[in-house]
Every structure is written in structure tokens, then in C-alpha cells.
Amino acid sequence: MPQIRTVAGTRDLFAADYATGSRVLVEAAQQARLRGYSGIVTPIFEYTEVFSRAVGEGTDVVDKEMYTFEDRGGRSLTLRPEATASVLRAYFEGGMNQGPQPVRLYYRGPMFRAERPQAGRYRQFFQHGVEAIGESAPGLDAEVIELAWSGLQSLGLEGVRLQVNSIGDAACRPAYRSLLQDHYRPHLGEMCEDCRRRFDINPLRLLDCKKPTCAPLQAGAPNPVDHLCEDCASHHRSLKEALVALDIPFTENPRLVRGLDYYTRTAFEFWHDDLKGSQNALGGGGRYDGLAQVLGFEATPGVGFSMGVDRIVLALQRSGLSAAPPGAAVAILPAAEGAAVQAMRLASDLRLSGHVTVVDHGSRSLKSRMRQAQKMGAAVVVILGETELSAGAAAVRDMAGGGQEEVQLGAVAQSVSAILERGAA
Ligand SMILES: [Zn+2]
Ligand SMILES: [Zn+2]
């Protein structure tokens, strides 16, 4: 029988990957909480229509990239490809639309896409993000951008570049869309198959096709920001003024677009220099004032972002900013009859002082257990042998300094702390 293993496009996260990802999430949650956002967990699977409406019927994502299946009752369910639609559903289902607005929420968790696995892209990937729902002021757009920016800054990640654009709204987009179609119409024959389909259903996406047949056609295409109505233009101006006031550098990127009608005004992405090509976005977001209606709820504005935790971890690793998994600071080796219980009591004391402490319950020789403690990176090893225990003491060994001394059991915690502090200094 072949050995069982992970499904292609999925992976296990452990050691430095886990520790680094965990640090990303801790910082992100801290930044969100500091701005009054509270956490939400939505189900990993939902009725398919939650996502098919949000992702857009007839798009590649719905047709090919969603994990959709029937449950035993014949209902169509889908593993979430993203969280915004779920969070918005929860906002209405949970009555959050009845309280003070906006409602500020943050989330984290795995998302799923059945796309072809390639470097840096997984079928199960991890995202964190926020949604601020129920308010249309541009200050809220600035708030979520500043939140995401602060999260990335707090990780020490350099080379992050914020790209900002406005894609208008229902008032100004139809005219802009016609202009765009006028620009591309003479070139329909040269365009890739995807773009020929996009021409009618979401022509804005023509602006970000990376294929060599299509990219050159973007020269001279009209930019959305040049065709905004007065309300959209004023919203965009206010956002940019806020970003300047908050000292957040940004680039206006007229090619940064969203394909679906419910996206309005602000669109943004965070790019990282070390991640090349179409994989260089750490995350992004924008305003989706039309989404609530698409999902069948009353019209409600919202803005948010989602960040790809796997990509951020990759960027951190390439920048030499990996977090180390927590090694044990102290290893206790019981090496006498009845010493195991004594060891566990001692471990509790040390943990109260905040020292990561493990007890080696193995039955191998003391020498081999010493070697293992060293491999685990323990700075201090405490040995509970026959001789020491009969004297009510333990041998405390400073692994870096090399010294070893006999310490009364009641004073072990103090002695260990002293060694660890010396090591940290
Ligand atoms: Zn194309
Ligand atoms: Zn407009």
C-alpha cells in the first residue's frame, strides 16, 4: 500500500513556517483590535450561492476554481474561496446591521481554490482580513489601508509598496466602460480568449491581463480615475489626502481594477519587491458598496482587505525575518526512582516563571538524553539523579557556559532564571 500523504496543492505548516505565520496573525489581530475591530469566525463551507453570486457567475473562479460538492441531502455546498461574502452574510444574519455602524470585524482562516498548484499558490491557503461594514465615508477606506499597512510594518517587512486606484461606481462606470470597449474593439481579434470573453462581461479586467497578446494593447487605454463622477472623484481625493496625512507612501496605479460591478471606488493592493510576477501581491482590498444587494440584502456599503498569510511568510523568510519555533529553554532529566514526579513539580515552578520547560520522560541513557536536550537548544539542563535527590537537590547545568552545580530543589527556579538572564544579556 502506498504511504498516505497530503493532497497536491496542500501542505502541512510546522516549525519555522508555523511560527512565522503565527507571528503574522498575532500582529494582524493586535492591529485590528487597537482600532476597535472584533473577531468573527464564519463556517469554512457555505451554500454555493453565497460565493457564486459574490465571485461572479460565469467567471473562471466559479466555473473551475471553486471546491463545490453536494452533501448527502443533495444541497450544493462550497469551500469558501474568500471570506468577504460570508462575513457580509453573517452581518445580516446576526443582526449586526441593527446596531451602531460601521461594524468592524476581523477574520483569519483557510480559504480554498481548486486551481492548478504552482510555486507559492496553494489549494488551501491562509488569509487574514478585515471588513468595515455600514459606512461609506472615505475615512474608513483610509482606516483599513492604514490597518493593513501597520500590520506589515510591525513585522519589519521592507519593500512593501501600496498601489491605489478608484474604479468609480454605478453613476460613472457605465460611461467609462463604453470608452474602454471603444478602445479595445478594433483589437478584439488580437486578444486572448479570456479577454474576448471579458470584453462584454467585465471589460475593466482587460486592463490587467498579463498575456503578451493583450498587455501592449493597454497603452493608451483610458484610465478609470480620469472618468470619475464628482462624488467618486471627491472620495478618491479624500482618501489620498488621508494617506498623505498618515505618512503612508502609495503609488496611483490606474491598471489596478476589479472585474465585478459590486466593487466601487477604492481598490488597493500591497506589493512586495521580492515576490515576482503575478505573485507579488501580499494582499489587497477595496470598497464593495454593491455586494450586499448582489447577495440579496439591502444596499449597504462596506470596505475591507484580505492578506495572503502564505505570501507574507514567504516575503518574511526571503527578508531573513523568519520566526523560530519556540525551543525549550529548560530540559529536566529525571534519572532516578521516583524522580519523574519531582521533575513535573519542578517544571510547573519553572513555567510559572515563564521558562519554556520540558521533562524528558525517556528511558534512554543520561548521556543520550543530554545530547537530545542540546539538540533541542535547551540553555539549561536540570538532572534529577540518585545522588542529588537523596540530598534534596538537583544538578543544574549551564549548557552554554558549561558549568554544573548542585542546587537545593527549592532554589532551582532561581538558579535557572539567573543562568537564562546571563545568557540573554
Ligand atoms: Zn488577455
Ligand atoms: Zn462615480
Short mmCIF file of C-alpha atoms and ligand atoms in Angstrom, two decimals:
data_model
loop_
_atom_site.label_atom_id
_atom_site.label_comp_id
_atom_site.label_asym_id
_atom_site.label_seq_id
_atom_site.Cartn_x
_atom_site.Cartn_y
_atom_site.Cartn_z
CA MET A 1 0.00 0.00 0.00
CA PRO A 2 1.45 3.42 -0.90
CA GLN A 3 2.15 5.69 2.02
CA ILE A 4 -0.60 8.24 2.74
CA ARG A 5 0.35 11.86 2.08
CA THR A 6 -1.04 15.38 1.56
CA VAL A 7 -3.29 16.19 -1.42
CA ALA A 8 -1.47 18.06 -4.21
CA GLY A 9 -1.65 21.80 -3.59
CA THR A 10 -1.99 21.44 0.17
CA ARG A 11 0.75 21.33 2.76
CA ASP A 12 1.49 20.96 6.42
CA LEU A 13 2.60 24.02 8.33
CA PHE A 14 5.05 23.45 11.15
CA ALA A 15 8.36 24.60 12.62
CA ALA A 16 9.52 27.98 11.24
CA ASP A 17 6.61 28.25 8.75
CA TYR A 18 4.11 27.85 11.56
CA ALA A 19 6.00 30.17 13.91
CA THR A 20 6.32 32.89 11.26
CA GLY A 21 2.67 32.59 10.16
CA SER A 22 1.59 32.68 13.76
CA ARG A 23 3.53 35.91 14.29
CA VAL A 24 1.81 37.44 11.24
CA LEU A 25 -1.61 36.59 12.69
CA VAL A 26 -0.78 37.84 16.17
CA GLU A 27 0.39 41.22 14.81
CA ALA A 28 -2.61 41.48 12.47
CA ALA A 29 -5.10 40.75 15.26
CA GLN A 30 -3.37 43.21 17.56
CA GLN A 31 -3.55 45.98 14.93
CA ALA A 32 -7.23 45.19 14.29
CA ARG A 33 -8.13 45.19 17.99
CA LEU A 34 -6.33 48.50 18.53
CA ARG A 35 -8.76 50.01 16.02
CA GLY A 36 -11.90 48.57 17.58
CA TYR A 37 -12.29 45.55 15.28
CA SER A 38 -13.68 42.39 16.83
CA GLY A 39 -13.10 38.86 15.63
CA ILE A 40 -15.50 36.72 13.62
CA VAL A 41 -15.34 33.08 12.58
CA THR A 42 -17.62 32.03 9.73
CA PRO A 43 -18.06 28.44 8.51
CA ILE A 44 -15.47 27.03 6.13
CA PHE A 45 -18.29 25.85 3.83
CA GLU A 46 -21.47 27.64 2.86
CA TYR A 47 -24.29 27.24 0.38
CA THR A 48 -22.70 27.64 -3.03
CA GLU A 49 -24.79 30.70 -3.92
CA VAL A 50 -23.05 32.79 -1.22
CA PHE A 51 -19.88 32.56 -3.26
CA SER A 52 -21.17 32.11 -6.79
CA ARG A 53 -23.00 35.43 -6.52
CA ALA A 54 -20.05 37.20 -4.93
CA VAL A 55 -17.36 35.75 -7.13
CA GLY A 56 -19.49 36.27 -10.23
CA GLU A 57 -21.43 33.69 -12.21
CA GLY A 58 -19.65 32.75 -15.38
CA THR A 59 -16.19 33.74 -14.13
CA ASP A 60 -13.23 31.34 -14.10
CA VAL A 61 -13.31 31.16 -10.33
CA VAL A 62 -16.87 29.86 -10.19
CA ASP A 63 -16.54 27.60 -13.22
CA LYS A 64 -13.19 25.99 -12.49
CA GLU A 65 -11.69 27.09 -9.22
CA MET A 66 -14.29 26.52 -6.53
CA TYR A 67 -14.44 23.38 -4.42
CA THR A 68 -18.12 22.67 -4.88
CA PHE A 69 -19.81 19.43 -3.82
CA GLU A 70 -23.21 18.05 -2.95
CA ASP A 71 -23.87 16.95 0.60
CA ARG A 72 -25.95 13.87 1.37
CA GLY A 73 -29.13 15.94 1.23
CA GLY A 74 -28.33 16.99 -2.33
CA ARG A 75 -27.55 20.61 -1.37
CA SER A 76 -24.74 22.34 -3.23
CA LEU A 77 -22.03 23.44 -0.81
CA THR A 78 -18.71 25.17 -1.46
CA LEU A 79 -15.49 25.51 0.50
CA ARG A 80 -15.01 29.26 0.87
CA PRO A 81 -12.70 30.81 -1.75
CA GLU A 82 -12.64 34.06 0.24
CA ALA A 83 -14.32 35.47 3.34
CA THR A 84 -15.97 38.78 2.45
CA ALA A 85 -19.27 37.30 1.24
CA SER A 86 -19.50 35.09 4.34
CA VAL A 87 -18.78 37.99 6.68
CA LEU A 88 -21.39 40.15 4.96
CA ARG A 89 -23.94 37.31 5.18
CA ALA A 90 -23.15 36.99 8.90
CA TYR A 91 -23.54 40.76 9.35
CA PHE A 92 -27.18 40.50 8.25
CA GLU A 93 -27.93 37.04 9.64
CA GLY A 94 -26.55 38.03 13.05
CA GLY A 95 -28.45 41.33 13.15
CA MET A 96 -25.27 43.39 13.19
CA ASN A 97 -26.95 45.74 10.70
CA GLN A 98 -29.29 46.83 13.55
CA GLY A 99 -26.57 48.18 15.87
CA PRO A 100 -24.12 51.08 15.67
CA GLN A 101 -22.44 51.45 12.29
CA PRO A 102 -19.94 50.77 10.92
CA VAL A 103 -19.41 47.23 12.19
CA ARG A 104 -15.70 46.46 12.32
CA LEU A 105 -14.72 42.79 12.02
CA TYR A 106 -11.54 40.82 11.52
CA TYR A 107 -11.12 37.20 10.49
CA ARG A 108 -8.46 34.62 9.73
CA GLY A 109 -8.52 31.10 8.37
CA PRO A 110 -8.00 28.80 5.42
CA MET A 111 -9.57 29.51 2.01
CA PHE A 112 -9.82 27.08 -0.89
CA ARG A 113 -9.28 27.24 -4.63
CA ALA A 114 -9.12 24.26 -6.95
CA GLU A 115 -6.57 25.88 -9.27
CA ARG A 116 -3.50 24.21 -10.69
CA PRO A 117 -0.84 24.05 -7.97
CA GLN A 118 2.28 26.13 -8.66
CA ALA A 119 5.07 27.73 -6.67
CA GLY A 120 3.62 29.90 -3.92
CA ARG A 121 0.00 29.01 -4.76
CA TYR A 122 -1.90 26.50 -2.71
CA ARG A 123 -5.33 24.97 -2.98
CA GLN A 124 -5.75 25.59 0.71
CA PHE A 125 -4.26 28.94 1.61
CA PHE A 126 -4.46 31.08 4.69
CA GLN A 127 -5.84 34.60 4.80
CA HIS A 128 -6.47 37.22 7.39
CA GLY A 129 -8.54 40.28 6.73
CA VAL A 130 -10.97 42.88 7.98
CA GLU A 131 -14.34 44.23 6.88
CA ALA A 132 -15.82 47.58 7.93
CA ILE A 133 -19.50 47.44 7.04
CA GLY A 134 -22.28 50.04 7.07
CA GLU A 135 -20.45 53.29 6.33
CA SER A 136 -19.39 54.87 3.04
CA ALA A 137 -17.05 57.66 4.20
CA PRO A 138 -13.58 57.71 2.61
CA GLY A 139 -12.04 57.89 6.09
CA LEU A 140 -12.98 54.25 6.51
CA ASP A 141 -11.11 53.31 3.32
CA ALA A 142 -8.07 55.07 4.78
CA GLU A 143 -8.58 53.26 8.09
CA VAL A 144 -8.49 49.76 6.61
CA ILE A 145 -5.48 50.62 4.43
CA GLU A 146 -3.67 52.07 7.45
CA LEU A 147 -4.57 48.94 9.44
CA ALA A 148 -3.11 46.61 6.81
CA TRP A 149 -0.06 48.85 6.40
CA SER A 150 0.60 48.93 10.15
CA GLY A 151 0.34 45.14 10.30
CA LEU A 152 3.01 44.76 7.62
CA GLN A 153 5.21 47.45 9.18
CA SER A 154 5.02 45.82 12.61
CA LEU A 155 6.56 42.69 11.08
CA GLY A 156 9.58 44.68 9.98
CA LEU A 157 8.90 43.87 6.34
CA GLU A 158 10.54 46.34 3.97
CA GLY A 159 9.93 46.80 0.26
CA VAL A 160 6.13 46.86 0.57
CA ARG A 161 4.54 49.14 -2.00
CA LEU A 162 0.93 50.27 -1.75
CA GLN A 163 -0.95 50.61 -5.05
CA VAL A 164 -4.16 52.62 -5.06
CA ASN A 165 -6.87 53.24 -7.64
CA SER A 166 -10.52 54.23 -7.93
CA ILE A 167 -12.81 52.33 -10.26
CA GLY A 168 -15.86 54.58 -9.91
CA ASP A 169 -19.40 53.49 -9.18
CA ALA A 170 -22.76 52.82 -10.80
CA ALA A 171 -23.06 56.51 -11.73
CA CYS A 172 -19.81 56.90 -13.67
CA ARG A 173 -18.67 53.40 -14.59
CA PRO A 174 -21.06 52.64 -17.46
CA ALA A 175 -19.74 55.61 -19.49
CA TYR A 176 -16.15 54.67 -18.68
CA ARG A 177 -16.81 51.06 -19.63
CA SER A 178 -18.05 52.15 -23.08
CA LEU A 179 -14.91 54.23 -23.57
CA LEU A 180 -12.84 51.21 -22.67
CA GLN A 181 -14.73 48.98 -25.11
CA ASP A 182 -14.25 51.62 -27.82
CA HIS A 183 -10.51 51.45 -27.19
CA TYR A 184 -10.34 47.64 -27.36
CA ARG A 185 -12.96 46.95 -30.04
CA PRO A 186 -10.57 47.34 -33.03
CA HIS A 187 -8.21 44.79 -31.36
CA LEU A 188 -10.72 42.06 -30.50
CA GLY A 189 -9.09 39.69 -32.99
CA GLU A 190 -5.63 40.01 -31.40
CA MET A 191 -6.77 39.50 -27.81
CA CYS A 192 -6.54 36.28 -25.79
CA GLU A 193 -9.60 34.10 -25.39
CA ASP A 194 -10.18 35.23 -21.77
CA CYS A 195 -10.09 38.89 -22.80
CA ARG A 196 -12.50 38.34 -25.68
CA ARG A 197 -14.97 36.99 -23.15
CA ARG A 198 -14.19 39.78 -20.66
CA PHE A 199 -14.84 42.40 -23.36
CA ASP A 200 -18.58 42.09 -22.79
CA ILE A 201 -18.94 40.82 -19.22
CA ASN A 202 -16.23 42.74 -17.36
CA PRO A 203 -14.14 44.95 -19.65
CA LEU A 204 -12.27 46.52 -16.72
CA ARG A 205 -10.33 43.29 -16.40
CA LEU A 206 -8.88 43.92 -19.87
CA LEU A 207 -6.62 46.44 -18.12
CA ASP A 208 -4.78 43.87 -16.06
CA CYS A 209 -4.30 40.96 -18.50
CA LYS A 210 -0.63 39.98 -18.36
CA LYS A 211 -0.60 37.96 -21.62
CA PRO A 212 1.81 39.18 -24.32
CA THR A 213 -1.11 39.42 -26.80
CA CYS A 214 -3.01 41.81 -24.54
CA ALA A 215 -0.55 43.74 -22.37
CA PRO A 216 0.64 46.01 -25.26
CA LEU A 217 -2.98 46.97 -26.05
CA GLN A 218 -3.21 48.67 -22.65
CA ALA A 219 -1.10 51.57 -23.88
CA GLY A 220 -3.43 54.49 -24.49
CA ALA A 221 -6.41 52.83 -22.81
CA PRO A 222 -8.46 55.35 -20.82
CA ASN A 223 -7.85 55.32 -17.04
CA PRO A 224 -10.77 54.95 -14.65
CA VAL A 225 -9.58 57.83 -12.42
CA ASP A 226 -9.88 60.26 -15.37
CA HIS A 227 -13.57 59.45 -15.78
CA LEU A 228 -14.96 59.56 -12.24
CA CYS A 229 -18.16 61.41 -11.36
CA GLU A 230 -17.82 64.27 -8.86
CA ASP A 231 -18.73 62.11 -5.84
CA CYS A 232 -16.23 59.40 -6.73
CA ALA A 233 -13.53 61.97 -7.51
CA SER A 234 -14.05 63.68 -4.16
CA HIS A 235 -13.99 60.30 -2.33
CA HIS A 236 -10.72 59.43 -4.04
CA ARG A 237 -9.20 62.85 -3.22
CA SER A 238 -10.13 62.50 0.44
CA LEU A 239 -8.59 59.03 0.61
CA LYS A 240 -5.32 60.23 -0.89
CA GLU A 241 -5.21 63.23 1.46
CA ALA A 242 -5.69 60.88 4.40
CA LEU A 243 -2.89 58.57 3.24
CA VAL A 244 -0.54 61.54 2.89
CA ALA A 245 -1.51 62.78 6.36
CA LEU A 246 -0.88 59.29 7.77
CA ASP A 247 2.58 59.14 6.11
CA ILE A 248 1.67 56.06 4.09
CA PRO A 249 3.51 56.15 0.75
CA PHE A 250 1.46 54.96 -2.22
CA THR A 251 1.52 54.76 -5.99
CA GLU A 252 -1.53 55.55 -8.07
CA ASN A 253 -1.98 52.55 -10.30
CA PRO A 254 -4.61 53.12 -13.00
CA ARG A 255 -4.38 49.45 -14.05
CA LEU A 256 -5.45 48.11 -10.67
CA VAL A 257 -9.04 47.03 -11.31
CA ARG A 258 -11.78 44.72 -10.09
CA GLY A 259 -13.92 42.83 -12.54
CA LEU A 260 -17.28 42.82 -10.83
CA ASP A 261 -19.90 45.55 -10.70
CA TYR A 262 -20.37 45.48 -6.94
CA TYR A 263 -16.85 46.76 -6.36
CA THR A 264 -16.89 50.53 -6.09
CA ARG A 265 -14.38 53.33 -5.85
CA THR A 266 -11.29 52.39 -3.84
CA ALA A 267 -9.18 49.42 -4.93
CA PHE A 268 -5.75 48.77 -3.43
CA GLU A 269 -3.01 46.18 -3.25
CA PHE A 270 0.18 45.70 -1.30
CA TRP A 271 3.06 44.55 -3.49
CA HIS A 272 6.36 43.18 -2.34
CA ASP A 273 9.59 43.59 -4.30
CA ASP A 274 10.89 40.10 -3.55
CA LEU A 275 7.81 38.32 -4.88
CA LYS A 276 7.94 38.46 -8.64
CA GLY A 277 5.32 38.45 -11.36
CA SER A 278 1.65 37.96 -10.72
CA GLN A 279 2.51 36.52 -7.30
CA ASN A 280 3.87 39.79 -5.96
CA ALA A 281 0.70 40.91 -4.18
CA LEU A 282 0.72 40.24 -0.45
CA GLY A 283 -2.94 41.16 -0.37
CA GLY A 284 -5.38 43.89 -1.18
CA GLY A 285 -8.89 45.08 -0.92
CA GLY A 286 -11.27 47.89 -1.55
CA ARG A 287 -14.81 49.07 -1.37
CA TYR A 288 -17.74 46.80 -2.26
CA ASP A 289 -20.80 49.00 -1.81
CA GLY A 290 -22.87 46.86 -4.18
CA LEU A 291 -22.14 43.42 -2.72
CA ALA A 292 -24.91 43.33 -0.11
CA GLN A 293 -27.53 43.72 -2.84
CA VAL A 294 -25.88 41.09 -5.02
CA LEU A 295 -26.27 38.70 -2.05
CA GLY A 296 -29.95 39.63 -1.72
CA PHE A 297 -29.71 42.00 1.26
CA GLU A 298 -30.49 45.70 1.50
CA ALA A 299 -27.93 48.04 -0.05
CA THR A 300 -25.11 48.52 2.48
CA PRO A 301 -21.64 49.94 1.90
CA GLY A 302 -18.50 48.13 3.01
CA VAL A 303 -14.74 48.20 2.66
CA GLY A 304 -12.07 45.70 3.65
CA PHE A 305 -8.91 43.86 2.78
CA SER A 306 -7.56 40.33 2.83
CA MET A 307 -3.91 39.40 3.13
CA GLY A 308 -2.28 36.18 1.97
CA VAL A 309 -0.53 34.82 5.03
CA ASP A 310 1.47 32.25 2.98
CA ARG A 311 2.85 35.04 0.77
CA ILE A 312 3.68 37.27 3.73
CA VAL A 313 5.52 34.37 5.35
CA LEU A 314 7.46 33.83 2.11
CA ALA A 315 8.36 37.53 1.95
CA LEU A 316 9.48 37.48 5.58
CA GLN A 317 11.61 34.40 5.00
CA ARG A 318 13.24 35.96 1.95
CA SER A 319 13.96 39.04 4.06
CA GLY A 320 15.61 36.94 6.76
CA LEU A 321 12.76 37.61 9.18
CA SER A 322 11.62 34.06 9.89
CA ALA A 323 10.44 33.40 13.40
CA ALA A 324 11.98 30.43 15.18
CA PRO A 325 9.70 27.81 16.70
CA PRO A 326 9.81 28.04 20.48
CA GLY A 327 12.63 25.78 21.58
CA ALA A 328 12.79 24.59 25.19
CA ALA A 329 14.82 26.86 27.46
CA VAL A 330 14.99 24.22 30.15
CA ALA A 331 15.10 20.42 29.95
CA ILE A 332 14.61 18.36 33.09
CA LEU A 333 16.03 14.84 33.10
CA PRO A 334 14.65 12.57 35.83
CA ALA A 335 17.28 9.85 36.31
CA ALA A 336 16.27 8.06 39.49
CA GLU A 337 13.44 6.06 41.00
CA GLY A 338 10.52 8.45 41.71
CA ALA A 339 12.26 11.37 40.05
CA ALA A 340 9.61 11.80 37.31
CA VAL A 341 7.03 13.23 39.74
CA GLN A 342 9.63 15.52 41.27
CA ALA A 343 10.57 16.62 37.74
CA MET A 344 6.98 17.52 36.86
CA ARG A 345 6.61 19.57 40.05
CA LEU A 346 9.85 21.40 39.29
CA ALA A 347 8.68 22.01 35.69
CA SER A 348 5.48 23.65 37.00
CA ASP A 349 7.58 26.04 39.12
CA LEU A 350 9.78 26.96 36.17
CA ARG A 351 6.79 27.53 33.89
CA LEU A 352 5.33 29.89 36.50
CA SER A 353 8.49 31.94 35.99
CA GLY A 354 7.75 31.90 32.24
CA HIS A 355 10.50 29.49 31.20
CA VAL A 356 9.66 27.04 28.41
CA THR A 357 10.35 23.76 30.16
CA VAL A 358 10.17 20.15 29.01
CA VAL A 359 10.58 16.99 31.01
CA ASP A 360 12.36 14.15 29.22
CA HIS A 361 10.43 11.07 30.29
CA GLY A 362 12.53 8.78 28.11
CA SER A 363 14.32 5.77 29.46
CA ARG A 364 17.49 6.12 27.39
CA SER A 365 20.88 6.75 28.98
CA LEU A 366 21.53 10.09 30.65
CA LYS A 367 24.23 10.77 28.07
CA SER A 368 21.88 10.34 25.11
CA ARG A 369 19.21 12.46 26.82
CA MET A 370 21.80 15.20 27.40
CA ARG A 371 22.60 15.12 23.68
CA GLN A 372 18.92 15.44 22.82
CA ALA A 373 18.48 18.40 25.20
CA GLN A 374 21.39 20.09 23.46
CA LYS A 375 19.88 19.45 20.01
CA MET A 376 16.59 20.98 21.18
CA GLY A 377 18.51 24.10 22.12
CA ALA A 378 17.93 23.91 25.87
CA ALA A 379 20.01 26.57 27.63
CA VAL A 380 19.74 24.84 30.98
CA VAL A 381 19.51 21.15 31.84
CA VAL A 382 18.33 20.04 35.27
CA ILE A 383 19.31 16.49 36.24
CA LEU A 384 17.47 14.66 39.00
CA GLY A 385 19.77 11.74 39.77
CA GLU A 386 20.00 9.36 42.75
CA THR A 387 22.79 11.27 44.48
CA GLU A 388 21.21 14.70 44.05
CA LEU A 389 17.71 13.61 45.06
CA SER A 390 18.88 11.88 48.22
CA ALA A 391 20.36 15.25 49.21
CA GLY A 392 17.08 17.06 48.27
CA ALA A 393 18.88 18.73 45.39
CA ALA A 394 19.29 18.74 41.59
CA ALA A 395 22.23 19.24 39.26
CA VAL A 396 21.77 22.43 37.24
CA ARG A 397 23.88 22.64 34.11
CA ASP A 398 24.52 25.79 32.10
CA MET A 399 24.71 24.40 28.55
CA ALA A 400 26.37 27.48 27.05
CA GLY A 401 28.72 28.22 29.95
CA GLY A 402 29.44 24.56 30.60
CA GLY A 403 29.33 24.85 34.40
CA GLN A 404 27.28 22.50 36.59
CA GLU A 405 26.33 22.90 40.23
CA GLU A 406 24.23 21.17 42.81
CA VAL A 407 21.27 23.30 43.89
CA GLN A 408 18.66 22.63 46.61
CA LEU A 409 15.29 21.82 44.94
CA GLY A 410 13.66 24.94 46.41
CA ALA A 411 16.29 27.15 44.78
CA VAL A 412 16.36 25.57 41.30
CA ALA A 413 13.95 28.09 39.74
CA GLN A 414 16.10 30.97 40.97
CA SER A 415 19.30 29.37 39.74
CA VAL A 416 17.79 28.62 36.30
CA SER A 417 16.49 32.18 35.96
CA ALA A 418 19.95 33.52 36.78
CA ILE A 419 21.56 31.39 34.06
CA LEU A 420 18.91 32.34 31.46
CA GLU A 421 19.28 36.04 32.26
CA ARG A 422 23.05 35.77 31.94
CA GLY A 423 22.56 34.07 28.56
CA ALA A 424 20.15 36.73 27.33
CA ALA A 425 22.41 39.63 28.37
ZN ZN B 1 -5.83 38.83 -22.38
ZN ZN B 2 -18.87 57.74 -9.65
#
